[in-house]
mmCIF file of C-alpha atoms in Angstrom:
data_model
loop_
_atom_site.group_PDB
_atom_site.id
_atom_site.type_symbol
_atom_site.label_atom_id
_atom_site.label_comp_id
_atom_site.label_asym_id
_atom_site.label_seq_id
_atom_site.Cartn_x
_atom_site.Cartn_y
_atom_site.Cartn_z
ATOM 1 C CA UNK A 10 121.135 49.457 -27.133
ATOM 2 C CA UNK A 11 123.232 49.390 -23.789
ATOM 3 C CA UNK A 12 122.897 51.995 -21.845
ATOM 4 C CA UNK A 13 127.050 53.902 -21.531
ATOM 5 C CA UNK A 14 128.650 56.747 -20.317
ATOM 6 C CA UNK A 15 128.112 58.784 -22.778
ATOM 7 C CA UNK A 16 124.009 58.887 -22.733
ATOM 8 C CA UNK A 17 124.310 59.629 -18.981
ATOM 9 C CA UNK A 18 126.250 62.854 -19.952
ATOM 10 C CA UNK A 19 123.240 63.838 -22.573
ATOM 11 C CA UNK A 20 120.430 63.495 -20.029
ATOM 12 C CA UNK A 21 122.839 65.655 -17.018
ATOM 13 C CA UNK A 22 123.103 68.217 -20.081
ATOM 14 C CA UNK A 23 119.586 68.411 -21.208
ATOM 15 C CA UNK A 24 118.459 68.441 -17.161
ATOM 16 C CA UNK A 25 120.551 71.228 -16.305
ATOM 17 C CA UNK A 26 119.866 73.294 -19.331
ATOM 18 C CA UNK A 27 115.583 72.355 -19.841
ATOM 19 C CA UNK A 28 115.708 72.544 -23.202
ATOM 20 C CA UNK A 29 116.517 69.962 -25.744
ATOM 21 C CA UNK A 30 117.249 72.778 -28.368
ATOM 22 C CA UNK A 31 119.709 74.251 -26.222
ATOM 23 C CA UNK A 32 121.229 71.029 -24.991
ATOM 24 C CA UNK A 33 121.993 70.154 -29.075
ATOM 25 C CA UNK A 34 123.971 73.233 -29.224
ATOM 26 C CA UNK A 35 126.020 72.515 -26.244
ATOM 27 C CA UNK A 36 126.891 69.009 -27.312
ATOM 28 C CA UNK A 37 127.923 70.075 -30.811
ATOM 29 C CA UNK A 38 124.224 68.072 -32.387
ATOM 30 C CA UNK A 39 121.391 68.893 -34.614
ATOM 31 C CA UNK A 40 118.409 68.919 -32.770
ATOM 32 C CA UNK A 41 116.633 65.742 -34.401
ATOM 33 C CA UNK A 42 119.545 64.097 -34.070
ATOM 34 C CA UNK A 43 119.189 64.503 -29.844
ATOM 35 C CA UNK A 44 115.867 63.957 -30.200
ATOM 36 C CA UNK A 45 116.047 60.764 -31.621
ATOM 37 C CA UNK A 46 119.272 59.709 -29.023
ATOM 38 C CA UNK A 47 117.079 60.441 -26.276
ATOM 39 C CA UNK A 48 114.238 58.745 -27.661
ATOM 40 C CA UNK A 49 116.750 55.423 -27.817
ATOM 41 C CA UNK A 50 118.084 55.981 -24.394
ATOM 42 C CA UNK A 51 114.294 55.911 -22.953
ATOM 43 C CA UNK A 52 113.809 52.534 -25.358
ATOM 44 C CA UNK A 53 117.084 51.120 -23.131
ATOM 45 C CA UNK A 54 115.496 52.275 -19.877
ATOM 46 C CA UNK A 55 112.302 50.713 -20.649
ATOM 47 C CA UNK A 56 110.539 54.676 -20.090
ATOM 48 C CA UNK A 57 110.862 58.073 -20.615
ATOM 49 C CA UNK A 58 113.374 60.099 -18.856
ATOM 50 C CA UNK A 59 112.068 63.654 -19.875
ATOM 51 C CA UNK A 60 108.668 65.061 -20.500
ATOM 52 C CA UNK A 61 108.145 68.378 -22.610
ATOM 53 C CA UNK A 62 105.700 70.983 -22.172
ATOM 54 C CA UNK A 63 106.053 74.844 -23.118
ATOM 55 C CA UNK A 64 108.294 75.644 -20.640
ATOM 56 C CA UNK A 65 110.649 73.592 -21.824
ATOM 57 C CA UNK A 66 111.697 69.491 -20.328
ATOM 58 C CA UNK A 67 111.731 68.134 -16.682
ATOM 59 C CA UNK A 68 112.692 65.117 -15.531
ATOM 60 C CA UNK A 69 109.967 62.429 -15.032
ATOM 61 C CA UNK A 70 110.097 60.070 -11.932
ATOM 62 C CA UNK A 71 112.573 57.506 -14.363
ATOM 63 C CA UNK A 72 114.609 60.633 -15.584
ATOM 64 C CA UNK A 73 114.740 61.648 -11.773
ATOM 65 C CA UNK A 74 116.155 58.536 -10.062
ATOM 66 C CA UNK A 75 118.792 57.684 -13.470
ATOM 67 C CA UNK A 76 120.276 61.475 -13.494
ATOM 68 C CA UNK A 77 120.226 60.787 -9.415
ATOM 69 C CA UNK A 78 122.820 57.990 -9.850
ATOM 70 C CA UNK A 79 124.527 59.587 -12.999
ATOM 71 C CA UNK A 80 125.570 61.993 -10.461
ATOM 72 C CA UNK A 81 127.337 59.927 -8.439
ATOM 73 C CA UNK A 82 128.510 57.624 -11.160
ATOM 74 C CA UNK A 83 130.116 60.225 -13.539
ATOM 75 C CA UNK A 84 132.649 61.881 -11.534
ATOM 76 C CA UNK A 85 133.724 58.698 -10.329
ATOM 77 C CA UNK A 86 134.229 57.972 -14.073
ATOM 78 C CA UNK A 87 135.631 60.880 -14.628
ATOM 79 C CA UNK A 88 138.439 60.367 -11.816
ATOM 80 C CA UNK A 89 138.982 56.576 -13.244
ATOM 81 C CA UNK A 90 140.012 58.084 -16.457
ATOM 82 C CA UNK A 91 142.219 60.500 -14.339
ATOM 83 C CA UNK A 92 143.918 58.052 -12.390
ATOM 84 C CA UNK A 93 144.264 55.924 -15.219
ATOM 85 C CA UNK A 94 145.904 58.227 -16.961
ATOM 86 C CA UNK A 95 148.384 59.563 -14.988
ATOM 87 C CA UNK A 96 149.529 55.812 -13.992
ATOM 88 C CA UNK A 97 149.880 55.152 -18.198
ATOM 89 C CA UNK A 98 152.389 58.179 -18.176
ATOM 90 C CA UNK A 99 154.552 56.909 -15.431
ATOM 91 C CA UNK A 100 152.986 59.058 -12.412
ATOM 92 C CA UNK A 101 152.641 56.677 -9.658
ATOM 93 C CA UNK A 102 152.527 59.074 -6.918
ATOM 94 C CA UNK A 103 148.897 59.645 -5.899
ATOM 95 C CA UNK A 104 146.949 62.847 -5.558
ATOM 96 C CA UNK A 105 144.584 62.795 -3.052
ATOM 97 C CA UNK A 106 140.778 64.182 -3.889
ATOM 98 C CA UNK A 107 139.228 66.204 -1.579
ATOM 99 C CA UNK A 108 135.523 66.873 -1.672
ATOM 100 C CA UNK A 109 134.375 70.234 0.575
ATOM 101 C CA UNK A 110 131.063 70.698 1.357
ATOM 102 C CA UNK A 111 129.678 73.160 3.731
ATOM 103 C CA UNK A 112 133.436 73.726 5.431
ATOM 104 C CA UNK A 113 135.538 76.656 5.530
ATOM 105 C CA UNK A 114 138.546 74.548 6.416
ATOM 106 C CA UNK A 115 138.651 73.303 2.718
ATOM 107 C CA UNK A 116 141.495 75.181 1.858
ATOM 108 C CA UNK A 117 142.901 75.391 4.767
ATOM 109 C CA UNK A 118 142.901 72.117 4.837
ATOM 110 C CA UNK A 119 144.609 71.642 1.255
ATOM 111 C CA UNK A 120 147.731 74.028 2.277
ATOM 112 C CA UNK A 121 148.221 71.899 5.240
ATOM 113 C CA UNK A 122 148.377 68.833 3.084
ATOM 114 C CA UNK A 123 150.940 70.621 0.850
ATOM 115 C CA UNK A 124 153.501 72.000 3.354
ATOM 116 C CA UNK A 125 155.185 68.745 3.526
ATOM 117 C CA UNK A 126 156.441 68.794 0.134
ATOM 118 C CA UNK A 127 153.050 66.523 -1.241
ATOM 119 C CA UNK A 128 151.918 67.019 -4.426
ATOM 120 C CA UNK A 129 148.836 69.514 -3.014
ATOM 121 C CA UNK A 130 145.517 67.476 -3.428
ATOM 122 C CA UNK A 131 142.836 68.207 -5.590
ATOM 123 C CA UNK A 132 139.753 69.982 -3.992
ATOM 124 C CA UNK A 133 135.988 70.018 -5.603
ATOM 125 C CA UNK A 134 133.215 71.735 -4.228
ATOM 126 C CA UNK A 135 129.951 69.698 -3.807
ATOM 127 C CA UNK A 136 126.827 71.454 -2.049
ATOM 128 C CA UNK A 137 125.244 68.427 -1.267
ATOM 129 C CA UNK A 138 126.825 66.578 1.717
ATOM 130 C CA UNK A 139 124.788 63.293 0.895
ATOM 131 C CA UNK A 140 126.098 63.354 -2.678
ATOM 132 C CA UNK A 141 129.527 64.474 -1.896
ATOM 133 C CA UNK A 142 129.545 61.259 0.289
ATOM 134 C CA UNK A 143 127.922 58.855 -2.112
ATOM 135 C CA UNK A 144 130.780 60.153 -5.070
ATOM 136 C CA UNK A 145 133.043 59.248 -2.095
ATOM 137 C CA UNK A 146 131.396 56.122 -1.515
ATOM 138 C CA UNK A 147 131.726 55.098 -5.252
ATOM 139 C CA UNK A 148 135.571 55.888 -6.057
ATOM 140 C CA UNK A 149 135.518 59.998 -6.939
ATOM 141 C CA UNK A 150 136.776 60.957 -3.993
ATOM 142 C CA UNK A 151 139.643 60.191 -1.304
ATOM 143 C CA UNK A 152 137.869 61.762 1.351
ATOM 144 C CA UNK A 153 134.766 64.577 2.155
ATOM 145 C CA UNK A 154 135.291 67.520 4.571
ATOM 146 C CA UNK A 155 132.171 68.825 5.644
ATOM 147 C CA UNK A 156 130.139 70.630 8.508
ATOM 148 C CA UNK A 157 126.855 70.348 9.973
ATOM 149 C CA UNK A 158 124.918 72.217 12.425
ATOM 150 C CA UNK A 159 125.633 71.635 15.927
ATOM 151 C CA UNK A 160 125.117 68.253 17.234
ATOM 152 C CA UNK A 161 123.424 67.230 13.792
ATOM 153 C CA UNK A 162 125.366 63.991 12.416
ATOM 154 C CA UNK A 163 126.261 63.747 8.804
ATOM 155 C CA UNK A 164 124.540 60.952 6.781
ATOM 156 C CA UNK A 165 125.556 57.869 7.097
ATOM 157 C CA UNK A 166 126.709 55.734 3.697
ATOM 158 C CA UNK A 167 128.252 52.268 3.820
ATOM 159 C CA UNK A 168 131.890 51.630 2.908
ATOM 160 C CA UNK A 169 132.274 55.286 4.747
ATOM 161 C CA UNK A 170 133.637 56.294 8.167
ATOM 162 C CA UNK A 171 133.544 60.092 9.456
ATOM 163 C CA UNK A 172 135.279 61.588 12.553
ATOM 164 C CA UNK A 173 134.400 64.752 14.154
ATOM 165 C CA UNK A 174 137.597 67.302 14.069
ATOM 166 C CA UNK A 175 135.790 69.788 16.552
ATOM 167 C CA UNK A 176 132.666 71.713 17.223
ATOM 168 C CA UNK A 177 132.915 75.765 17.520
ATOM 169 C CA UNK A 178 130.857 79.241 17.883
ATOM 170 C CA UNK A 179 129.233 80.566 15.092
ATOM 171 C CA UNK A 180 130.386 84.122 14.608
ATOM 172 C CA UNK A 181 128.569 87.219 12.991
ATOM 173 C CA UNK A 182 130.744 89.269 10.540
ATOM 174 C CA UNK A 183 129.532 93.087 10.330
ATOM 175 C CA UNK A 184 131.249 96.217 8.947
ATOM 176 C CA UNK A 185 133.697 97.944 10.369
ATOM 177 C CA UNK A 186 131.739 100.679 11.611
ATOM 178 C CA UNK A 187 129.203 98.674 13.276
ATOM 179 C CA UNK A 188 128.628 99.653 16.784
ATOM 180 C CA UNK A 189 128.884 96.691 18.724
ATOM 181 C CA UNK A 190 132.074 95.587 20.758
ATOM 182 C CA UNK A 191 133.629 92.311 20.261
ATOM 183 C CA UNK A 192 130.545 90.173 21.529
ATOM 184 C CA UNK A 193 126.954 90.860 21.016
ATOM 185 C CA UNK A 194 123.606 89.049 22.505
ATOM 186 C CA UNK A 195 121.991 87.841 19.840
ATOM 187 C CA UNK A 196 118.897 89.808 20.398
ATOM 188 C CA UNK A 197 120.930 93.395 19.923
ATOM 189 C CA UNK A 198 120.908 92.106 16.372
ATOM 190 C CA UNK A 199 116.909 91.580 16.418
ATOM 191 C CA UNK A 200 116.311 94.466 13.572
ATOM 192 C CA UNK A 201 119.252 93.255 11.429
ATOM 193 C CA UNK A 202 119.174 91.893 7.942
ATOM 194 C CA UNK A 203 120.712 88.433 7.931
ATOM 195 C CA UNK A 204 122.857 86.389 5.369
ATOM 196 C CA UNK A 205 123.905 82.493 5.567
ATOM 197 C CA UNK A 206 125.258 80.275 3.683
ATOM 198 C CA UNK A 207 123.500 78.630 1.378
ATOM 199 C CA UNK A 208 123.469 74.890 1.927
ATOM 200 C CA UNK A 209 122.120 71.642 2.817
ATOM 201 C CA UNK A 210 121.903 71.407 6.291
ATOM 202 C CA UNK A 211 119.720 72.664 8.802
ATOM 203 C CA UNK A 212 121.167 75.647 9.788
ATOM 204 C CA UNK A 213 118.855 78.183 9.208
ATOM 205 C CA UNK A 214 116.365 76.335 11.115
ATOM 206 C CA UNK A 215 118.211 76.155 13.511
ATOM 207 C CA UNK A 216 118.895 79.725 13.126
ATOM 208 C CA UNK A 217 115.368 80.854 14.056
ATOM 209 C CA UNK A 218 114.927 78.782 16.968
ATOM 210 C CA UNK A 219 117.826 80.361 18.537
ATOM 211 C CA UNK A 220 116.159 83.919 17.535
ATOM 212 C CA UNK A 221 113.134 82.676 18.892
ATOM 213 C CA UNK A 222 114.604 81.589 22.506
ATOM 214 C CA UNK A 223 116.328 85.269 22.466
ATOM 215 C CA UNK A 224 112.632 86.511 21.545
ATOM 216 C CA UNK A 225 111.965 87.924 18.195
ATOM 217 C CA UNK A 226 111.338 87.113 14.677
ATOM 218 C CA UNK A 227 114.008 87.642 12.332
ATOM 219 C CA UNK A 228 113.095 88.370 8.106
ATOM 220 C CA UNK A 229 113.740 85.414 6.601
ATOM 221 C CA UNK A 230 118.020 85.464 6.063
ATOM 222 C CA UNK A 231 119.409 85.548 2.316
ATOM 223 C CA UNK A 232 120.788 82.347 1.617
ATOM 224 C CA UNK A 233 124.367 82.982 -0.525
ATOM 225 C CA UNK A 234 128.057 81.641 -1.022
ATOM 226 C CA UNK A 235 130.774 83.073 1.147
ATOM 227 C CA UNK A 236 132.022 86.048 -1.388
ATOM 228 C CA UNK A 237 128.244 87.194 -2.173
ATOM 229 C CA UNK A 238 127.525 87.258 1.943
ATOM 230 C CA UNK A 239 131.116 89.129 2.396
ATOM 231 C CA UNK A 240 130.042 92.101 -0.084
ATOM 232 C CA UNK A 241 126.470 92.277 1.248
ATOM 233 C CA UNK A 242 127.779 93.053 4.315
ATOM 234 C CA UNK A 243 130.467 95.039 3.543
ATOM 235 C CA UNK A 244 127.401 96.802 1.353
ATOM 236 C CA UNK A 245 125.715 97.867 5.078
ATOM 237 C CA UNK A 246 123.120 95.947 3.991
ATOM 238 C CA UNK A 247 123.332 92.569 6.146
ATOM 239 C CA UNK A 248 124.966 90.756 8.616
ATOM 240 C CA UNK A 249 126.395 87.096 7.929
ATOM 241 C CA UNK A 250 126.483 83.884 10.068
ATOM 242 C CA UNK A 251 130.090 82.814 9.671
ATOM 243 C CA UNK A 252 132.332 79.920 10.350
ATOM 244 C CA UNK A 253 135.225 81.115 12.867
ATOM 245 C CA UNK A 254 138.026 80.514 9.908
ATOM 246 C CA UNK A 255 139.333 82.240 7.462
ATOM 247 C CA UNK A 256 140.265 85.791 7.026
ATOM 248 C CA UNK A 257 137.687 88.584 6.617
ATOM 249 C CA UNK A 258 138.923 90.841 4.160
ATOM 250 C CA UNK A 259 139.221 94.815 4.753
ATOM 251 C CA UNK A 260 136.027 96.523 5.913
ATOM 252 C CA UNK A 261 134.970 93.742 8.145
ATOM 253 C CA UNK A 262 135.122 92.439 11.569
ATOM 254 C CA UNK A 263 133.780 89.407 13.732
ATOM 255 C CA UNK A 264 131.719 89.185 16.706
ATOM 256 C CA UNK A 265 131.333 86.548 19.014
ATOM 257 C CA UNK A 266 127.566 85.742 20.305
ATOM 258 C CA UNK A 267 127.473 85.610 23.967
ATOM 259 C CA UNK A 268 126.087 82.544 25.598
ATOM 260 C CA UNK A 269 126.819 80.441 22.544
ATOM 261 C CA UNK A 270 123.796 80.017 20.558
ATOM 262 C CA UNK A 271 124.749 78.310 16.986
ATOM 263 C CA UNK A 272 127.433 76.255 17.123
ATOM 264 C CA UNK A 273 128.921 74.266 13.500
ATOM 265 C CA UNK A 274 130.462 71.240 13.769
ATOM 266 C CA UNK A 275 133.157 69.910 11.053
ATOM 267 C CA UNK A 276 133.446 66.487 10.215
ATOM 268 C CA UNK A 277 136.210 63.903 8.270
ATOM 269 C CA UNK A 278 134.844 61.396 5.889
ATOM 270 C CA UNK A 279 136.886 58.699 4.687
ATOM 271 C CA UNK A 280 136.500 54.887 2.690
ATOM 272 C CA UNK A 281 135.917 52.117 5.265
ATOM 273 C CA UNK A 282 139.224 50.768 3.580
ATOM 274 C CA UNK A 283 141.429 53.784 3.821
ATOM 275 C CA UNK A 284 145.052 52.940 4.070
ATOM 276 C CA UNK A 285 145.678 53.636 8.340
ATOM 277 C CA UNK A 286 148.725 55.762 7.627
ATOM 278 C CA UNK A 287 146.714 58.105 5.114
ATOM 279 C CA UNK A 288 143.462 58.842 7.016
ATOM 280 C CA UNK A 289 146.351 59.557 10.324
ATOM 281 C CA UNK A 290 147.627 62.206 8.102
ATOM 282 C CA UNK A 291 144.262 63.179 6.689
ATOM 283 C CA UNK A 292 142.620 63.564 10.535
ATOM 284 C CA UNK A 293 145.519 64.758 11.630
ATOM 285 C CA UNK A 294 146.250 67.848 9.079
ATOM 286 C CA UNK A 295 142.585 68.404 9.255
ATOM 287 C CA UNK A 296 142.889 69.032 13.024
ATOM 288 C CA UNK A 297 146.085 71.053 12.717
ATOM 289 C CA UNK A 298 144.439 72.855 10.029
ATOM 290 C CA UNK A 299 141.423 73.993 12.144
ATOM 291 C CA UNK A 300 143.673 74.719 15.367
ATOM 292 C CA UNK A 301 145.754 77.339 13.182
ATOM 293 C CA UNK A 302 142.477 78.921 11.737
ATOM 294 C CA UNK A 303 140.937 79.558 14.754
ATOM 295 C CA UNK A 304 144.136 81.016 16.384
ATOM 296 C CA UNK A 305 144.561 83.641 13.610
ATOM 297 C CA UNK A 306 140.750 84.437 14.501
ATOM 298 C CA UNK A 307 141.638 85.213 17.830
ATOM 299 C CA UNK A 308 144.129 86.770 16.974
ATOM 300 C CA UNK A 309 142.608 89.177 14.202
ATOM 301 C CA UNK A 310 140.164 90.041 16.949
ATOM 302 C CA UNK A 311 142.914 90.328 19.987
ATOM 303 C CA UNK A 312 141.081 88.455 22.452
ATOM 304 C CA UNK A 313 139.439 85.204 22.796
ATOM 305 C CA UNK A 314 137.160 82.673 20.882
ATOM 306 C CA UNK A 315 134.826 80.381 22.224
ATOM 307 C CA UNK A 316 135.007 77.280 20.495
ATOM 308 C CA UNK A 317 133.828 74.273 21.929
ATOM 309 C CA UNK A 318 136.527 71.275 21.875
ATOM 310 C CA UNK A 319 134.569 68.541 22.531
ATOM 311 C CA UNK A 320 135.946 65.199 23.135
ATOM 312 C CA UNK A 321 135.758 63.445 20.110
ATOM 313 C CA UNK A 322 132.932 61.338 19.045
ATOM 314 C CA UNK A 323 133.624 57.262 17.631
ATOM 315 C CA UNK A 324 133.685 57.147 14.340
ATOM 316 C CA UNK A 325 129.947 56.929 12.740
#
């Protein structure tokens, strides 16, 4: 049997779910009947991809490194079919994929792309930067906007080019009623609960060394998506690590910590063989698109924000 498409689908389904029994009843299949698929796949492998025990199935070291490259390999699949598609119905005009991971400027970045009168591009949150760079490396993407901590570079992947758009202040959101001005020392916030996002990079190391060079021990922060940090705060009962974008909605304000210690750096990734005209546009609507954001912070908060334009790095 040769090993298609298809079978790389089962094994994603029966990883994420850990249960063969469950898996069946997603995919519409009697349960012998999966059993006896995956027992063919494994023959085509030359091992087994899954081992069972009462807790349910887990990947075994095979299983591990195939559903590794199935994730890579089916969304590039799935945007072939797309593409292809769209060109047999007579759309030639190209919608560009964008990938986000670990950026606020994502959208941003999208309604910049769209106030020319484009078709606005399609935008998929990855939380891996590493695979959100390999799916670009392999055809499912157009380009990857992400952001790492500080001076931290993003990997590297062949076939792929990334240029820094800029490097700025981490901010600390708080409620409304918090009793802090508009900038803080990061030790005045030594007994507060803390929220980040949740992520791949090193940030939250990165995170306690600061607190440890202002001198204390933080609890360990939550670790949570934008909307769940938001209402935690909000709730009185944290304070989040932010990106300086986007708007905070009512009930919430941003401070800036003095002296700089976190900063988060957003980075461009594009194909090695990007047209020159597209990643021009691409760069330069992602630079426009972080310019903008950052003035509306300073504006929200009627003063100034210190973010750090660096001069920009080669591309790496």
């Amino acid at each position: 049997m040769e090993l298609e498409v298809r079978h790389l689908r089962t094994l994603t389904t029966v990883a994420s779910l850990g249960s063969i029994t469950k898996a069946a009843a997603v995919l519409g299949v009697a349960q012998p009947a999966l059993s006896a698929q995956l027992a063919r796949i494994d023959r085509a492998l030359g091992g087994p991809t899954f081992v069972r025990d009462h807790r349910g199935v887990r990947p075994t070291p095979l299983g591990a490194l195939v559903l590794d490259r199935a994730r890579t390999l089916l969304p590039a699949m799935d945007a072939l079919r797309q593409d292809a598609r769209r060109v047999a119905c007579g759309d030639t005009a190209a919608t560009l994929r964008l990938a986000g991971a670990g950026s606020a400027l994502a959208a941003p970045l999208v309604r910049r792309l769209s106030s020319g009168g484009d078709p606005p591009p399609t935008l998929r949150a990855v939380p891996d930067t590493a695979r959100a760079v390999a799916e670009l490396a392999a055809g499912a993407h157009d380009a990857v906007l992400a952001g790492t901590c500080g001076d931290a570079l993003p990997p590297a992947h062949p076939g792929v080019q990334w240029r820094l758009l800029g490097t700025d202040a981490v901010h600390v959101v708080v409620g409304e009623g918090h009793p802090g001005g508009g900038d803080v020392r990061l030790a005045e916030l030594a007994d507060a609960r803390w929220v980040t996002a949740a992520g791949d990079s090193c940030f939250t190391e990165c995170f306690l060394r600061a607190c440890a060079r202002a001198g204390f021990t933080p609890p360990t922060p939550s670790e949570c998506d934008r909307a769940e940090a938001l209402e935690l705060v909000r709730a009185g009962v944290a304070v989040a690590l932010t990106q300086p974008y986007g708007a905070l909605p009512a009930g919430l304000r941003a401070l800036t910590l003095r002296g700089t210690p976190l900063t988060w750096s957003t980075w461009l990734a594009t194909h090695d063989d990007t047209a020159t005209d597209v990643r021009t546009r691409l760069v330069g609507a992602a630079r426009d698109a972080r310019r903008e954001e950052l003035a509306a912070a300073r504006g929200r908060r009627g003063g100034t924000s210190p973010h750090l334009d660096r001069k920009v790095r080669p591309a790496v």
